[in-house]
PDB file of C-alpha atoms in Angstrom:
ATOM      1  CA  MET A 246     -16.695   2.636  16.939  1.00 66.00           C
ATOM      2  CA  PRO A 247     -13.511   4.351  15.669  1.00 73.00           C
ATOM      3  CA  ASP A 248     -13.710   7.088  13.040  1.00 93.00           C
ATOM      4  CA  VAL A 249     -12.253   4.611  10.536  1.00 97.00           C
ATOM      5  CA  THR A 250     -13.560   2.818   7.452  1.00 98.00           C
ATOM      6  CA  ILE A 251     -11.833  -0.314   6.144  1.00 98.00           C
ATOM      7  CA  VAL A 252     -11.365  -0.347   2.366  1.00 98.00           C
ATOM      8  CA  ILE A 253     -10.591  -3.578   0.518  1.00 98.00           C
ATOM      9  CA  ALA A 254      -9.802  -3.800  -3.195  1.00 97.00           C
ATOM     10  CA  THR A 255     -10.348  -7.275  -4.568  1.00 96.00           C
ATOM     11  CA  ARG A 256     -11.023  -9.364  -7.648  1.00 95.00           C
ATOM     12  CA  ASP A 257     -12.146 -13.004  -7.872  1.00 93.00           C
ATOM     13  CA  ARG A 258     -11.218 -13.805  -4.273  1.00 93.00           C
ATOM     14  CA  ALA A 259     -14.469 -15.051  -2.765  1.00 93.00           C
ATOM     15  CA  PRO A 260     -12.914 -17.759  -0.504  1.00 93.00           C
ATOM     16  CA  GLU A 261     -10.412 -15.318   0.994  1.00 94.00           C
ATOM     17  CA  LEU A 262     -13.083 -12.693   1.641  1.00 94.00           C
ATOM     18  CA  ARG A 263     -15.387 -15.265   3.220  1.00 94.00           C
ATOM     19  CA  ARG A 264     -12.683 -15.919   5.798  1.00 93.00           C
ATOM     20  CA  SER A 265     -11.469 -12.398   6.442  1.00 96.00           C
ATOM     21  CA  LEU A 266     -14.609 -10.265   6.524  1.00 95.00           C
ATOM     22  CA  GLY A 267     -15.842 -11.741   9.766  1.00 93.00           C
ATOM     23  CA  HIS A 268     -12.744 -10.440  11.545  1.00 95.00           C
ATOM     24  CA  HIS A 269     -13.409  -6.772  10.796  1.00 95.00           C
ATOM     25  CA  ALA A 270     -14.923  -4.635  13.548  1.00 91.00           C
ATOM     26  CA  ALA A 271     -15.223  -1.357  11.610  1.00 95.00           C
ATOM     27  CA  PRO A 272     -17.426  -0.610   8.575  1.00 96.00           C
ATOM     28  CA  VAL A 273     -16.059  -2.179   5.390  1.00 97.00           C
ATOM     29  CA  ILE A 274     -16.181  -0.972   1.800  1.00 98.00           C
ATOM     30  CA  VAL A 275     -15.263  -3.622  -0.756  1.00 98.00           C
ATOM     31  CA  ALA A 276     -14.127  -2.077  -4.038  1.00 97.00           C
ATOM     32  CA  ASP A 277     -14.642  -4.944  -6.448  1.00 96.00           C
ATOM     33  CA  ASN A 278     -12.509  -4.961  -9.593  1.00 96.00           C
ATOM     34  CA  ALA A 279     -15.116  -6.534 -11.879  1.00 95.00           C
ATOM     35  CA  SER A 280     -15.010  -9.986 -10.283  1.00 95.00           C
ATOM     36  CA  ARG A 281     -16.369 -12.924 -12.228  1.00 93.00           C
ATOM     37  CA  ASP A 282     -16.875 -15.268  -9.263  1.00 91.00           C
ATOM     38  CA  GLY A 283     -18.931 -14.969  -6.085  1.00 92.00           C
ATOM     39  CA  THR A 284     -16.871 -12.180  -4.531  1.00 95.00           C
ATOM     40  CA  VAL A 285     -19.657  -9.597  -4.601  1.00 95.00           C
ATOM     41  CA  ALA A 286     -22.205 -11.996  -3.104  1.00 96.00           C
ATOM     42  CA  VAL A 287     -19.814 -12.944  -0.299  1.00 96.00           C
ATOM     43  CA  ALA A 288     -19.129  -9.301   0.525  1.00 96.00           C
ATOM     44  CA  GLU A 289     -22.802  -8.368   0.528  1.00 96.00           C
ATOM     45  CA  ALA A 290     -23.704 -11.352   2.695  1.00 95.00           C
ATOM     46  CA  ALA A 291     -21.121 -10.214   5.256  1.00 94.00           C
ATOM     47  CA  GLY A 292     -22.695  -6.757   5.443  1.00 94.00           C
ATOM     48  CA  ALA A 293     -19.979  -4.865   3.585  1.00 96.00           C
ATOM     49  CA  THR A 294     -20.756  -1.931   1.334  1.00 97.00           C
ATOM     50  CA  VAL A 295     -19.861  -3.096  -2.161  1.00 97.00           C
ATOM     51  CA  LEU A 296     -18.612  -0.759  -4.852  1.00 97.00           C
ATOM     52  CA  ARG A 297     -18.920  -2.571  -8.175  1.00 96.00           C
ATOM     53  CA  LEU A 298     -16.336  -1.214 -10.568  1.00 96.00           C
ATOM     54  CA  PRO A 299     -16.925  -1.840 -14.290  1.00 95.00           C
ATOM     55  CA  ALA A 300     -13.294  -2.802 -14.969  1.00 95.00           C
ATOM     56  CA  ASN A 301     -10.213  -3.972 -13.100  1.00 95.00           C
ATOM     57  CA  ARG A 302      -8.625  -0.777 -11.768  1.00 95.00           C
ATOM     58  CA  GLY A 303      -6.042  -2.578  -9.651  1.00 94.00           C
ATOM     59  CA  ALA A 304      -4.844  -0.703  -6.585  1.00 95.00           C
ATOM     60  CA  ALA A 305      -6.643   2.437  -7.736  1.00 96.00           C
ATOM     61  CA  ALA A 306      -9.890   0.735  -6.729  1.00 97.00           C
ATOM     62  CA  ARG A 307      -8.927   1.724  -3.182  1.00 98.00           C
ATOM     63  CA  ASN A 308      -9.268   5.372  -4.209  1.00 98.00           C
ATOM     64  CA  ALA A 309     -12.899   4.826  -5.126  1.00 97.00           C
ATOM     65  CA  GLY A 310     -13.501   3.166  -1.774  1.00 97.00           C
ATOM     66  CA  ALA A 311     -11.850   6.044   0.086  1.00 98.00           C
ATOM     67  CA  GLN A 312     -13.944   8.577  -1.835  1.00 97.00           C
ATOM     68  CA  LEU A 313     -17.104   6.754  -0.787  1.00 97.00           C
ATOM     69  CA  ALA A 314     -16.116   6.598   2.888  1.00 97.00           C
ATOM     70  CA  ALA A 315     -17.435   9.261   5.266  1.00 96.00           C
ATOM     71  CA  THR A 316     -14.855   8.835   8.038  1.00 97.00           C
ATOM     72  CA  ARG A 317     -11.713  10.904   8.660  1.00 97.00           C
ATOM     73  CA  TYR A 318      -9.469   7.859   8.505  1.00 98.00           C
ATOM     74  CA  ILE A 319      -9.166   4.904   6.139  1.00 98.00           C
ATOM     75  CA  ALA A 320      -7.674   1.535   7.037  1.00 98.00           C
ATOM     76  CA  PHE A 321      -6.691  -0.558   4.057  1.00 98.00           C
ATOM     77  CA  ALA A 322      -6.892  -4.332   4.135  1.00 97.00           C
ATOM     78  CA  ASP A 323      -6.380  -7.057   1.580  1.00 96.00           C
ATOM     79  CA  ASP A 324      -8.968  -9.746   1.021  1.00 94.00           C
ATOM     80  CA  ASP A 325      -6.729 -12.092   3.042  1.00 95.00           C
ATOM     81  CA  SER A 326      -5.883  -9.766   5.947  1.00 97.00           C
ATOM     82  CA  TRP A 327      -7.562  -8.155   8.930  1.00 97.00           C
ATOM     83  CA  TRP A 328      -6.801  -5.728  11.746  1.00 98.00           C
ATOM     84  CA  ALA A 329      -6.286  -7.006  15.290  1.00 97.00           C
ATOM     85  CA  PRO A 330      -8.959  -6.102  17.855  1.00 96.00           C
ATOM     86  CA  GLY A 331      -8.485  -2.572  19.169  1.00 96.00           C
ATOM     87  CA  ALA A 332      -5.920  -1.612  16.537  1.00 97.00           C
ATOM     88  CA  LEU A 333      -8.146   0.813  14.659  1.00 97.00           C
ATOM     89  CA  GLU A 334      -9.341   2.598  17.788  1.00 97.00           C
ATOM     90  CA  ARG A 335      -5.728   3.063  18.784  1.00 97.00           C
ATOM     91  CA  ALA A 336      -4.737   4.224  15.283  1.00 98.00           C
ATOM     92  CA  ALA A 337      -7.476   6.874  15.280  1.00 97.00           C
ATOM     93  CA  ALA A 338      -6.315   8.134  18.678  1.00 97.00           C
ATOM     94  CA  ILE A 339      -2.700   8.350  17.477  1.00 98.00           C
ATOM     95  CA  LEU A 340      -3.664  10.263  14.343  1.00 98.00           C
ATOM     96  CA  ASP A 341      -5.821  12.605  16.420  1.00 97.00           C
ATOM     97  CA  ALA A 342      -2.774  13.342  18.584  1.00 97.00           C
ATOM     98  CA  HIS A 343      -0.372  13.802  15.637  1.00 97.00           C
ATOM     99  CA  PRO A 344      -2.041  16.123  13.118  1.00 96.00           C
ATOM    100  CA  ARG A 345       0.976  16.261  10.782  1.00 96.00           C
ATOM    101  CA  THR A 346       1.101  12.492  10.384  1.00 98.00           C
ATOM    102  CA  ALA A 347      -0.864  11.133   7.428  1.00 98.00           C
ATOM    103  CA  LEU A 348      -0.046   7.437   7.539  1.00 98.00           C
ATOM    104  CA  LEU A 349       0.544   4.799  10.206  1.00 98.00           C
ATOM    105  CA  ALA A 350       2.089   1.476   9.199  1.00 98.00           C
ATOM    106  CA  ALA A 351       1.258  -1.460  11.446  1.00 98.00           C
ATOM    107  CA  LYS A 352       3.215  -4.577  12.355  1.00 98.00           C
ATOM    108  CA  ILE A 353       2.200  -7.492  10.127  1.00 98.00           C
ATOM    109  CA  LEU A 354       1.902 -11.007  11.519  1.00 98.00           C
ATOM    110  CA  VAL A 355       1.857 -13.653   8.792  1.00 97.00           C
ATOM    111  CA  GLY A 356      -0.056 -16.926   8.877  1.00 93.00           C
ATOM    112  CA  GLU A 357      -1.207 -19.119  11.723  1.00 94.00           C
ATOM    113  CA  GLU A 358       2.279 -19.038  13.207  1.00 95.00           C
ATOM    114  CA  GLU A 359       2.160 -15.206  13.286  1.00 95.00           C
ATOM    115  CA  ARG A 360       5.629 -14.600  11.877  1.00 97.00           C
ATOM    116  CA  VAL A 361       6.632 -10.967  11.764  1.00 97.00           C
ATOM    117  CA  ASP A 362       6.728  -9.873   8.135  1.00 97.00           C
ATOM    118  CA  PRO A 363      10.236  -8.874   6.922  1.00 96.00           C
ATOM    119  CA  VAL A 364       8.869  -5.471   5.921  1.00 96.00           C
ATOM    120  CA  SER A 365       7.860  -4.861   9.533  1.00 97.00           C
ATOM    121  CA  GLU A 366      11.243  -6.041  10.757  1.00 97.00           C
ATOM    122  CA  ARG A 367      12.964  -3.542   8.495  1.00 96.00           C
ATOM    123  CA  MET A 368      10.702  -0.692   9.588  1.00 97.00           C
ATOM    124  CA  ALA A 369      11.545  -1.489  13.224  1.00 96.00           C
ATOM    125  CA  ARG A 370      15.215  -0.753  12.470  1.00 96.00           C
ATOM    126  CA  ALA A 371      14.288   2.936  12.109  1.00 95.00           C
ATOM    127  CA  GLU A 372      16.595   3.538   9.158  1.00 96.00           C
ATOM    128  CA  LEU A 373      15.159   7.046   8.738  1.00 96.00           C
ATOM    129  CA  GLY A 374      15.288   7.833  12.438  1.00 95.00           C
ATOM    130  CA  ARG A 375      12.553   8.821  14.866  1.00 94.00           C
ATOM    131  CA  PRO A 376      11.667  12.461  14.148  1.00 93.00           C
ATOM    132  CA  GLU A 377      10.426  14.542  17.040  1.00 91.00           C
ATOM    133  CA  GLY A 378       6.650  14.770  17.125  1.00 91.00           C
ATOM    134  CA  MET A 379       6.125  11.545  15.176  1.00 96.00           C
ATOM    135  CA  PRO A 380       4.412   8.538  16.777  1.00 97.00           C
ATOM    136  CA  GLY A 381       7.109   6.113  15.634  1.00 97.00           C
ATOM    137  CA  PRO A 382      10.055   5.611  13.263  1.00 97.00           C
ATOM    138  CA  ALA A 383       9.744   7.458   9.968  1.00 97.00           C
ATOM    139  CA  VAL A 384       9.058   5.316   6.906  1.00 97.00           C
ATOM    140  CA  LEU A 385       8.985   5.956   3.167  1.00 96.00           C
ATOM    141  CA  GLY A 386       7.207   2.802   2.083  1.00 94.00           C
ATOM    142  CA  PHE A 387       4.703   0.305   3.383  1.00 96.00           C
ATOM    143  CA  LEU A 388       2.475  -2.638   2.510  1.00 96.00           C
ATOM    144  CA  ALA A 389      -1.000  -1.412   1.638  1.00 96.00           C
ATOM    145  CA  CYS A 390      -2.796  -4.009   3.764  1.00 96.00           C
ATOM    146  CA  SER A 391      -1.196  -2.615   6.914  1.00 97.00           C
ATOM    147  CA  VAL A 392      -1.803   1.129   6.940  1.00 98.00           C
ATOM    148  CA  VAL A 393      -4.286   3.623   8.305  1.00 98.00           C
ATOM    149  CA  VAL A 394      -4.313   6.927   6.446  1.00 98.00           C
ATOM    150  CA  ARG A 395      -5.786  10.365   6.918  1.00 98.00           C
ATOM    151  CA  ARG A 396      -8.489  10.325   4.249  1.00 98.00           C
ATOM    152  CA  ASP A 397      -8.104  13.917   3.072  1.00 98.00           C
ATOM    153  CA  ALA A 398      -4.315  13.648   2.821  1.00 98.00           C
ATOM    154  CA  PHE A 399      -4.615  10.387   0.900  1.00 98.00           C
ATOM    155  CA  LEU A 400      -7.071  11.824  -1.621  1.00 98.00           C
ATOM    156  CA  ASP A 401      -5.176  15.117  -1.965  1.00 98.00           C
ATOM    157  CA  ALA A 402      -2.034  13.123  -2.826  1.00 97.00           C
ATOM    158  CA  GLY A 403      -3.922  11.357  -5.599  1.00 96.00           C
ATOM    159  CA  GLY A 404      -4.234   7.990  -3.896  1.00 97.00           C
ATOM    160  CA  PHE A 405      -2.831   4.928  -5.618  1.00 97.00           C
ATOM    161  CA  SER A 406      -1.728   5.235  -9.233  1.00 95.00           C
ATOM    162  CA  GLY A 407      -3.885   3.648 -11.875  1.00 92.00           C
ATOM    163  CA  VAL A 408      -0.808   3.292 -14.066  1.00 93.00           C
ATOM    164  CA  LEU A 409       1.005   1.033 -11.592  1.00 94.00           C
ATOM    165  CA  HIS A 410      -2.037  -1.238 -11.075  1.00 90.00           C
ATOM    166  CA  PHE A 411      -0.740  -3.740  -8.451  1.00 89.00           C
ATOM    167  CA  GLY A 412       2.734  -4.730  -7.290  1.00 91.00           C
ATOM    168  CA  GLY A 413       4.883  -2.190  -5.471  1.00 92.00           C
ATOM    169  CA  GLU A 414       2.305   0.554  -5.928  1.00 96.00           C
ATOM    170  CA  GLU A 415       2.891   1.845  -2.396  1.00 97.00           C
ATOM    171  CA  GLU A 416       6.197   3.670  -2.924  1.00 97.00           C
ATOM    172  CA  LEU A 417       4.786   6.318  -5.238  1.00 97.00           C
ATOM    173  CA  LEU A 418       2.072   7.217  -2.730  1.00 98.00           C
ATOM    174  CA  ALA A 419       4.606   7.317   0.112  1.00 98.00           C
ATOM    175  CA  LEU A 420       6.815   9.705  -1.868  1.00 98.00           C
ATOM    176  CA  ASP A 421       3.860  11.920  -2.726  1.00 98.00           C
ATOM    177  CA  LEU A 422       2.674  12.138   0.885  1.00 98.00           C
ATOM    178  CA  ALA A 423       6.198  12.976   2.064  1.00 98.00           C
ATOM    179  CA  ALA A 424       6.600  15.552  -0.702  1.00 98.00           C
ATOM    180  CA  ALA A 425       3.412  17.220   0.522  1.00 98.00           C
ATOM    181  CA  GLY A 426       4.960  17.572   3.969  1.00 97.00           C
ATOM    182  CA  TRP A 427       3.172  14.723   5.724  1.00 98.00           C
ATOM    183  CA  GLY A 428       4.764  12.333   8.193  1.00 97.00           C
ATOM    184  CA  LEU A 429       4.613   8.564   7.751  1.00 98.00           C
ATOM    185  CA  ALA A 430       5.374   6.393  10.773  1.00 98.00           C
ATOM    186  CA  TYR A 431       5.736   2.758  11.797  1.00 98.00           C
ATOM    187  CA  VAL A 432       3.720   2.005  14.941  1.00 98.00           C
ATOM    188  CA  PRO A 433       4.250  -1.634  15.977  1.00 97.00           C
ATOM    189  CA  GLU A 434       1.573  -1.575  18.665  1.00 97.00           C
ATOM    190  CA  LEU A 435      -0.875  -1.618  15.750  1.00 98.00           C
ATOM    191  CA  VAL A 436      -1.174  -5.156  14.405  1.00 98.00           C
ATOM    192  CA  VAL A 437      -2.473  -6.677  11.175  1.00 98.00           C
ATOM    193  CA  HIS A 438      -2.964 -10.388  10.553  1.00 98.00           C
ATOM    194  CA  HIS A 439      -2.121 -11.515   7.017  1.00 97.00           C
ATOM    195  CA  HIS A 440      -2.929 -15.011   5.771  1.00 94.00           C
ATOM    196  CA  PRO A 441      -1.803 -14.995   2.131  1.00 89.00           C
ATOM    197  CA  SER A 442      -3.331 -17.650  -0.057  1.00 78.00           C
ATOM    198  CA  PRO A 443      -1.278 -19.262  -2.845  1.00 72.00           C
ATOM    199  CA  ALA A 444      -4.392 -19.644  -4.992  1.00 65.00           C
ATOM    200  CA  GLY A 445      -4.104 -17.772  -8.271  1.00 63.00           C
ATOM    201  CA  ARG A 446      -0.645 -16.425  -7.462  1.00 72.00           C
ATOM    202  CA  ASP A 447       2.083 -16.210 -10.092  1.00 85.00           C
ATOM    203  CA  PRO A 448       5.341 -15.228  -8.343  1.00 90.00           C
ATOM    204  CA  ALA A 449       7.253 -14.650 -11.584  1.00 93.00           C
ATOM    205  CA  ALA A 450       4.539 -12.378 -12.952  1.00 93.00           C
ATOM    206  CA  ARG A 451       4.472 -10.475  -9.682  1.00 92.00           C
ATOM    207  CA  ARG A 452       8.245  -9.946  -9.761  1.00 94.00           C
ATOM    208  CA  ARG A 453       7.921  -8.668 -13.314  1.00 96.00           C
ATOM    209  CA  ARG A 454       5.216  -6.169 -12.296  1.00 95.00           C
ATOM    210  CA  GLN A 455       7.253  -5.036  -9.305  1.00 96.00           C
ATOM    211  CA  ALA A 456      10.299  -4.424 -11.504  1.00 96.00           C
ATOM    212  CA  ARG A 457       8.162  -2.430 -13.928  1.00 97.00           C
ATOM    213  CA  ASN A 458       6.689  -0.352 -11.152  1.00 96.00           C
ATOM    214  CA  ARG A 459      10.031   0.366  -9.508  1.00 96.00           C
ATOM    215  CA  VAL A 460      11.294   1.803 -12.779  1.00 97.00           C
ATOM    216  CA  LEU A 461       8.124   3.807 -13.394  1.00 97.00           C
ATOM    217  CA  THR A 462       8.084   5.161  -9.842  1.00 97.00           C
ATOM    218  CA  ALA A 463      11.722   6.210 -10.178  1.00 96.00           C
ATOM    219  CA  TRP A 464      10.965   7.942 -13.470  1.00 96.00           C
ATOM    220  CA  LEU A 465       7.956   9.764 -12.029  1.00 97.00           C
ATOM    221  CA  ARG A 466       9.530  11.030  -8.808  1.00 97.00           C
ATOM    222  CA  ARG A 467      13.312  10.570  -8.622  1.00 97.00           C
ATOM    223  CA  PRO A 468      16.339  12.284 -10.249  1.00 96.00           C
ATOM    224  CA  LEU A 469      17.639  10.805 -13.466  1.00 95.00           C
ATOM    225  CA  PRO A 470      20.724   9.112 -11.932  1.00 95.00           C
ATOM    226  CA  ALA A 471      18.382   7.196  -9.591  1.00 95.00           C
ATOM    227  CA  VAL A 472      16.235   6.239 -12.579  1.00 95.00           C
ATOM    228  CA  ALA A 473      19.316   4.875 -14.340  1.00 96.00           C
ATOM    229  CA  ARG A 474      20.360   2.863 -11.261  1.00 95.00           C
ATOM    230  CA  THR A 475      16.879   1.427 -10.881  1.00 96.00           C
ATOM    231  CA  ALA A 476      16.778   0.424 -14.538  1.00 96.00           C
ATOM    232  CA  ALA A 477      20.243  -1.142 -14.317  1.00 96.00           C
ATOM    233  CA  SER A 478      19.266  -3.209 -11.279  1.00 95.00           C
ATOM    234  CA  ALA A 479      16.348  -4.650 -13.211  1.00 96.00           C
ATOM    235  CA  LEU A 480      18.759  -6.255 -15.672  1.00 95.00           C
ATOM    236  CA  ALA A 481      19.896  -8.794 -13.080  1.00 95.00           C
ATOM    237  CA  SER A 482      16.975 -11.191 -13.574  1.00 95.00           C
ATOM    238  CA  ARG A 483      14.713 -12.455 -16.346  1.00 96.00           C
ATOM    239  CA  GLU A 484      11.615 -10.995 -14.658  1.00 96.00           C
ATOM    240  CA  GLY A 485      13.445  -7.721 -14.092  1.00 96.00           C
ATOM    241  CA  ARG A 486      14.374  -7.429 -17.752  1.00 96.00           C
ATOM    242  CA  ALA A 487      10.791  -8.144 -18.780  1.00 97.00           C
ATOM    243  CA  GLY A 488       9.552  -5.561 -16.276  1.00 97.00           C
ATOM    244  CA  LEU A 489      12.020  -3.020 -17.637  1.00 96.00           C
ATOM    245  CA  ALA A 490      10.669  -3.608 -21.148  1.00 97.00           C
ATOM    246  CA  ASP A 491       7.127  -3.161 -19.826  1.00 96.00           C
ATOM    247  CA  ALA A 492       8.152   0.112 -18.191  1.00 96.00           C
ATOM    248  CA  ALA A 493       9.761   1.352 -21.396  1.00 95.00           C
ATOM    249  CA  ARG A 494       6.487   0.805 -23.244  1.00 95.00           C
ATOM    250  CA  ALA A 495       4.587   2.800 -20.603  1.00 93.00           C
ATOM    251  CA  LEU A 496       7.002   5.739 -20.381  1.00 90.00           C
ATOM    252  CA  PRO A 497       5.861   7.769 -23.429  1.00 89.00           C
ATOM    253  CA  ALA A 498       2.416   8.227 -21.894  1.00 87.00           C
ATOM    254  CA  LEU A 499       3.993   9.419 -18.622  1.00 89.00           C
ATOM    255  CA  ALA A 500       6.373  12.015 -20.047  1.00 83.00           C
ATOM    256  CA  ARG A 501       4.334  14.922 -18.643  1.00 89.00           C
ATOM    257  CA  SER A 502       3.713  13.259 -15.291  1.00 92.00           C
ATOM    258  CA  ARG A 503       7.306  13.430 -14.094  1.00 95.00           C
ATOM    259  CA  ARG A 504       7.505  15.462 -10.870  1.00 95.00           C
ATOM    260  CA  PRO A 505      10.688  14.854  -8.844  1.00 97.00           C
ATOM    261  CA  VAL A 506      10.261  15.022  -5.086  1.00 97.00           C
ATOM    262  CA  PRO A 507      11.950  17.740  -2.973  1.00 97.00           C
ATOM    263  CA  PRO A 508      15.645  17.203  -2.136  1.00 97.00           C
ATOM    264  CA  ALA A 509      14.931  16.231   1.489  1.00 97.00           C
ATOM    265  CA  VAL A 510      12.560  13.470   0.418  1.00 97.00           C
ATOM    266  CA  GLU A 511      14.997  12.200  -2.212  1.00 97.00           C
ATOM    267  CA  ALA A 512      17.782  12.203   0.375  1.00 96.00           C
ATOM    268  CA  ALA A 513      15.638  10.002   2.627  1.00 96.00           C
ATOM    269  CA  ARG A 514      14.831   7.666  -0.255  1.00 96.00           C
ATOM    270  CA  ALA A 515      18.519   7.438  -1.210  1.00 94.00           C
ATOM    271  CA  ARG A 516      19.400   6.702   2.396  1.00 93.00           C
ATOM    272  CA  LEU A 517      17.118   3.666   2.369  1.00 92.00           C
ATOM    273  CA  ALA A 518      18.901   2.342  -0.709  1.00 80.00           C
ATOM    274  CA  ARG A 519      22.154   2.174   1.229  1.00 74.00           C
ATOM    275  CA  TYR A 520      20.827  -0.423   3.706  1.00 61.00           C
TER     276      TYR A 520
END
């Protein structure tokens, strides 16, 4: 058994969990965001450790799961995703061999047809190069359902932001890990299967949240000209404008949380924007 715990944050997704949990080979912690359906019962029946949170903490529920885990490494999964056989053993071995790497991003195969996710395709282009001593191309973003992280590095960086909730919450964590001097790498030999369900999805609402979170992440970690560019780009769509308004309402409470990343990390982030 690899030195890895799988952490899943979920809410009201019993059918998806019923399908996915049987695919997991490592111990699973389900951080339940105050579900009102049978999610908890499904998770318990599958043998998962269930952490019942009193309110919906969004992506930050993963932090509680990671704190509960006793392993050196954490693999995140969504309630509709699972890791391919052998992937977690291999991820643990890679992290053991690369002590300055905190995060490995896997290749995501979507649906029954196993299409490569566009995020994985972009990571494979190695836009940030392949630094010496890293197990794969450097990355500065990821999809949460497809990463294995060094538990201590993840918790020291603060985990996922409770302010961002869900929707593009990964960038802030990536910036914080990089700012702390950790490497983040794409390793396509690691594979995740993702079978997204349309049930309960609201694409427009998700785009609005993502726009909000892009602006807030820029404000928290990037120089002011980058904040202005991010805000201006949000004006191009109805959901973007709504997300920008949402971000503006949240900013006063975040005034003291602004902590721009080091110049080298910002240069890498700006480089990605050029592609």
